[in-house]
């Protein structure tokens, strides 16, 4: 994160490091490899608490790579950017919108999503930046503080330490699609639960994105086919914002919301139903 902190908008070093992590196999432990889907985790070093406890587990980085044989890299990249289309294929989304532009290839946005009961739903405010070359597409994001979008009482503000996608063309209608995330959902979830759940949920999300990619060209043909501000910045209608108004959102500066009461209510309801 140090290179991000030198300026709020990622520089070339951030993209280079993200590519390195996305393509590396060193220090990544394979958890799943089947049917063109691979999942790895990178276990972070054990952290020390202010009380001197050195056995505090950290949230793992997770990486998923999917081999796509029937959708182009360009189409998958469009799917990741197209906010209107996301409402069609993302079943967990509560609300999603772009807030402002920071540069021709960076913006800040808001996203909230449903969590399985009895957990509270989550939201994030992230700075997103992207880079395109001839056969490669990269998107990275991380959490920021925006004064007009503070944490809400009915949602847990999650943290993206660094999340992104690397989409590489392998042919005119095929690609390698890599998702890498280092995120903390906050709340009172044990870290081991977070780590285990992410290994299960991330591949499901990727399969959902793949399916969305298969249907995107037909949908886009009927929905402003020439409107792609992520490729053509001059098309953007978002207001410009001074990046200096944003600061990095640190995980330890957010309150850990206690969700145990939600669990207690569910257990109580189960007891009443069985009586």
Coordinates of C-alpha atoms in Angstrom, one line a residue:
X1 CA 0.0 0.0 0.0
X2 CA 3.0 2.4 0.4
X3 CA 3.1 3.2 -3.3
X4 CA -0.6 4.0 -3.3
X5 CA -0.1 6.4 -0.4
X6 CA 2.3 8.5 -2.4
X7 CA -0.7 9.7 -4.3
X8 CA -4.3 8.7 -3.9
X9 CA -4.5 7.6 -7.6
X10 CA -2.5 4.5 -8.4
X11 CA 0.7 5.0 -10.3
X12 CA 2.4 2.6 -12.7
X13 CA 4.1 0.8 -9.9
X14 CA 0.8 -0.2 -8.4
X15 CA -0.4 -1.7 -11.6
X16 CA 2.9 -3.5 -12.1
X17 CA 2.8 -4.9 -8.6
X18 CA -0.8 -6.0 -9.0
X19 CA 0.1 -7.8 -12.3
X20 CA 3.0 -9.5 -10.5
X21 CA 0.7 -10.8 -7.7
X22 CA -2.0 -11.9 -10.2
X23 CA 0.5 -13.9 -12.2
X24 CA 2.8 -15.2 -9.4
X25 CA 2.6 -18.7 -7.9
X26 CA 5.2 -18.1 -5.2
X27 CA 3.8 -18.1 -1.7
X28 CA 0.3 -18.9 -3.0
X29 CA -1.3 -22.1 -1.8
X30 CA -3.7 -23.9 -4.1
X31 CA -7.1 -24.6 -2.7
X32 CA -9.1 -25.6 -5.8
X33 CA -8.3 -26.5 -9.4
X34 CA -11.1 -28.0 -11.4
X35 CA -13.0 -27.3 -14.7
X36 CA -10.9 -24.3 -15.7
X37 CA -11.2 -22.6 -12.3
X38 CA -8.2 -22.2 -9.9
X39 CA -8.3 -20.7 -6.4
X40 CA -5.3 -19.8 -4.3
X41 CA -4.8 -18.1 -0.9
X42 CA -1.7 -16.2 0.4
X43 CA -1.6 -16.4 4.1
X44 CA -0.4 -13.2 5.7
X45 CA 2.1 -13.1 8.5
X46 CA 0.6 -13.4 12.0
X47 CA -0.1 -9.9 13.4
X48 CA 0.6 -8.6 16.8
X49 CA -2.1 -6.8 18.9
X50 CA -1.4 -3.7 21.0
X51 CA -1.6 -6.1 24.0
X52 CA 1.3 -8.1 22.7
X53 CA -0.8 -11.1 21.5
X54 CA 1.0 -12.4 18.4
X55 CA -1.6 -14.9 17.4
X56 CA -4.1 -12.7 15.7
X57 CA -5.0 -14.1 12.3
X58 CA -5.2 -11.8 9.4
X59 CA -7.6 -11.8 6.4
X60 CA -6.0 -13.8 3.6
X61 CA -5.4 -12.6 0.1
X62 CA -7.4 -14.7 -2.3
X63 CA -6.9 -15.2 -6.0
X64 CA -9.1 -16.9 -8.5
X65 CA -8.3 -17.6 -12.2
X66 CA -10.9 -18.7 -14.7
X67 CA -10.2 -19.9 -18.2
X68 CA -12.9 -18.5 -20.5
X69 CA -13.2 -20.1 -23.9
X70 CA -16.3 -18.3 -25.3
X71 CA -16.0 -14.6 -24.4
X72 CA -13.4 -12.1 -25.4
X73 CA -11.2 -10.2 -23.0
X74 CA -12.7 -6.9 -24.2
X75 CA -16.3 -8.1 -23.4
X76 CA -15.4 -9.3 -19.9
X77 CA -13.7 -5.9 -19.3
X78 CA -16.9 -4.1 -20.4
X79 CA -19.0 -6.3 -18.1
X80 CA -16.8 -5.3 -15.1
X81 CA -17.3 -1.6 -15.9
X82 CA -20.9 -1.4 -17.0
X83 CA -22.9 -0.3 -13.9
X84 CA -26.3 -0.6 -15.7
X85 CA -25.7 -4.1 -16.7
X86 CA -24.5 -5.1 -13.2
X87 CA -28.1 -4.6 -12.0
X88 CA -29.1 -7.4 -14.4
X89 CA -26.7 -10.1 -13.3
X90 CA -25.5 -9.3 -9.7
X91 CA -28.0 -11.0 -7.3
X92 CA -26.4 -9.7 -4.1
X93 CA -26.3 -6.0 -5.1
X94 CA -28.3 -3.6 -3.0
X95 CA -27.1 -0.3 -4.5
X96 CA -24.3 0.7 -6.8
X97 CA -23.3 4.0 -8.3
X98 CA -20.4 6.1 -9.4
X99 CA -19.8 9.2 -7.4
X100 CA -17.2 11.2 -9.3
X101 CA -14.3 11.1 -11.8
X102 CA -10.8 11.7 -10.5
X103 CA -9.0 11.4 -13.8
X104 CA -9.6 9.9 -17.3
X105 CA -8.9 6.4 -15.9
X106 CA -10.0 6.7 -12.2
X107 CA -13.3 7.3 -10.3
X108 CA -14.8 6.9 -6.9
X109 CA -17.9 4.8 -6.3
X110 CA -20.3 3.3 -3.8
X111 CA -21.5 -0.4 -3.6
X112 CA -23.6 -2.2 -1.0
X113 CA -24.6 -5.9 -1.0
X114 CA -26.7 -8.5 0.7
X115 CA -25.1 -10.8 3.2
X116 CA -26.5 -14.2 4.3
X117 CA -28.8 -13.9 7.3
X118 CA -28.3 -13.3 10.2
X119 CA -25.3 -11.1 9.2
X120 CA -25.7 -7.4 8.5
X121 CA -25.4 -6.2 4.9
X122 CA -22.2 -4.5 3.8
X123 CA -21.1 -1.5 1.8
X124 CA -17.9 0.0 0.5
X125 CA -16.6 3.3 -0.9
X126 CA -13.8 2.6 -3.3
X127 CA -11.4 4.4 -5.6
X128 CA -11.1 2.5 -8.9
X129 CA -8.5 2.8 -11.6
X130 CA -8.0 1.0 -14.8
X131 CA -5.4 0.4 -17.5
X132 CA -5.7 -1.1 -21.0
X133 CA -3.1 -2.4 -23.4
X134 CA -3.4 -4.3 -26.6
X135 CA -4.3 -7.7 -25.1
X136 CA -4.6 -6.9 -21.4
X137 CA -7.1 -5.2 -19.1
X138 CA -6.4 -4.3 -15.4
X139 CA -8.8 -2.8 -12.8
X140 CA -7.7 -2.1 -9.2
X141 CA -9.6 -0.6 -6.3
X142 CA -9.2 0.1 -2.6
X143 CA -11.3 1.8 0.1
X144 CA -11.3 5.5 0.6
X145 CA -13.0 8.0 2.9
X146 CA -15.5 10.3 1.3
X147 CA -17.0 13.0 3.6
X148 CA -20.4 12.8 1.9
X149 CA -20.6 9.0 2.2
X150 CA -19.8 8.0 5.8
X151 CA -20.7 4.6 7.3
X152 CA -24.5 3.9 7.6
X153 CA -26.1 2.7 10.8
X154 CA -27.8 -0.3 9.1
X155 CA -24.8 -1.4 7.1
X156 CA -21.3 -2.6 8.1
X157 CA -18.6 -0.6 6.2
X158 CA -16.2 -3.2 4.7
X159 CA -12.7 -2.5 3.6
X160 CA -10.9 -3.3 0.3
X161 CA -7.2 -3.2 1.0
X162 CA -6.6 -4.0 -2.6
X163 CA -8.9 -5.7 -5.0
X164 CA -8.8 -6.1 -8.8
X165 CA -9.0 -7.9 -12.0
X166 CA -6.5 -8.9 -14.7
X167 CA -8.1 -10.0 -18.0
X168 CA -5.7 -11.3 -20.7
X169 CA -6.7 -12.2 -24.2
X170 CA -5.8 -15.7 -25.2
X171 CA -7.6 -15.5 -28.6
X172 CA -10.2 -13.4 -30.4
X173 CA -13.0 -14.9 -28.3
X174 CA -11.2 -16.3 -25.2
X175 CA -9.4 -15.0 -22.2
X176 CA -7.8 -15.7 -18.9
X177 CA -9.7 -13.9 -16.1
X178 CA -8.0 -13.4 -12.7
X179 CA -9.6 -11.9 -9.6
X180 CA -7.4 -10.9 -6.6
X181 CA -8.8 -9.6 -3.4
X182 CA -7.4 -8.5 0.0
X183 CA -10.5 -7.3 1.8
X184 CA -11.9 -7.2 5.3
X185 CA -15.7 -7.4 5.8
X186 CA -15.3 -6.0 9.3
X187 CA -18.2 -6.7 11.7
X188 CA -17.6 -9.4 14.3
X189 CA -16.9 -12.3 11.9
X190 CA -14.0 -14.4 13.0
X191 CA -11.2 -14.1 10.4
X192 CA -11.1 -17.9 9.8
X193 CA -14.8 -17.7 8.8
X194 CA -14.0 -14.8 6.4
X195 CA -11.1 -16.7 4.9
X196 CA -13.1 -19.9 4.5
X197 CA -16.2 -18.2 3.1
X198 CA -14.2 -16.2 0.5
X199 CA -12.7 -19.4 -0.9
X200 CA -16.2 -20.7 -1.6
X201 CA -17.9 -17.5 -2.6
X202 CA -15.3 -16.1 -5.0
X203 CA -15.5 -18.9 -7.6
X204 CA -19.3 -18.6 -7.5
X205 CA -19.0 -14.9 -8.3
X206 CA -16.6 -15.5 -11.1
X207 CA -18.9 -18.1 -12.7
X208 CA -21.7 -15.5 -12.4
X209 CA -19.5 -12.9 -14.2
X210 CA -18.7 -15.4 -16.9
X211 CA -22.3 -16.0 -17.5
X212 CA -22.9 -12.3 -17.6
X213 CA -20.2 -12.0 -20.3
X214 CA -21.9 -14.5 -22.5
X215 CA -25.1 -12.4 -22.5
X216 CA -23.6 -9.0 -22.6
X217 CA -23.1 -8.4 -26.3
X218 CA -26.8 -9.0 -27.0
X219 CA -27.9 -6.8 -24.1
X220 CA -25.5 -4.0 -25.0
X221 CA -26.7 -3.9 -28.6
X222 CA -30.1 -2.8 -27.2
X223 CA -28.7 -0.5 -24.5
X224 CA -26.6 2.4 -25.8
X225 CA -24.1 0.2 -27.7
X226 CA -21.7 3.1 -28.3
X227 CA -21.7 4.4 -24.8
X228 CA -18.6 3.1 -23.0
X229 CA -17.1 5.9 -20.9
X230 CA -14.5 3.5 -19.4
X231 CA -13.0 3.3 -22.9
X232 CA -14.0 6.9 -24.0
X233 CA -13.6 9.3 -21.1
X234 CA -15.1 12.1 -23.0
X235 CA -18.5 10.3 -22.8
X236 CA -18.5 10.5 -19.0
X237 CA -21.2 12.6 -17.4
X238 CA -19.8 12.2 -13.9
X239 CA -18.7 15.4 -12.1
X240 CA -14.9 15.9 -11.6
X241 CA -13.6 15.6 -8.1
X242 CA -10.2 16.7 -6.6
X243 CA -8.5 13.5 -5.5
X244 CA -7.1 15.4 -2.5
X245 CA -10.6 15.4 -1.0
X246 CA -10.2 11.6 -0.5
X247 CA -8.1 9.7 2.0
X248 CA -7.3 6.0 2.3
X249 CA -9.8 4.2 4.5
X250 CA -7.9 2.2 7.1
X251 CA -9.5 -1.0 8.5
X252 CA -8.5 -0.2 12.1
X253 CA -10.2 3.2 12.0
X254 CA -13.6 1.6 11.6
X255 CA -15.6 0.3 14.5
X256 CA -16.1 -3.5 14.5
X257 CA -19.9 -3.8 14.6
X258 CA -21.0 -6.5 17.0
X259 CA -23.3 -8.9 15.0
X260 CA -23.7 -11.4 17.9
X261 CA -27.1 -9.9 18.7
X262 CA -28.2 -10.9 15.2
X263 CA -27.1 -14.4 15.8
X264 CA -28.8 -14.5 19.2
X265 CA -32.1 -13.4 17.6
X266 CA -31.9 -16.1 15.0
X267 CA -31.2 -18.8 17.7
X268 CA -34.0 -17.5 19.8
X269 CA -36.4 -17.7 16.8
X270 CA -35.3 -21.2 16.1
X271 CA -36.0 -22.2 19.7
X272 CA -39.5 -20.7 19.6
X273 CA -40.3 -22.5 16.3
X274 CA -39.3 -25.8 17.8
X275 CA -41.3 -25.4 21.0

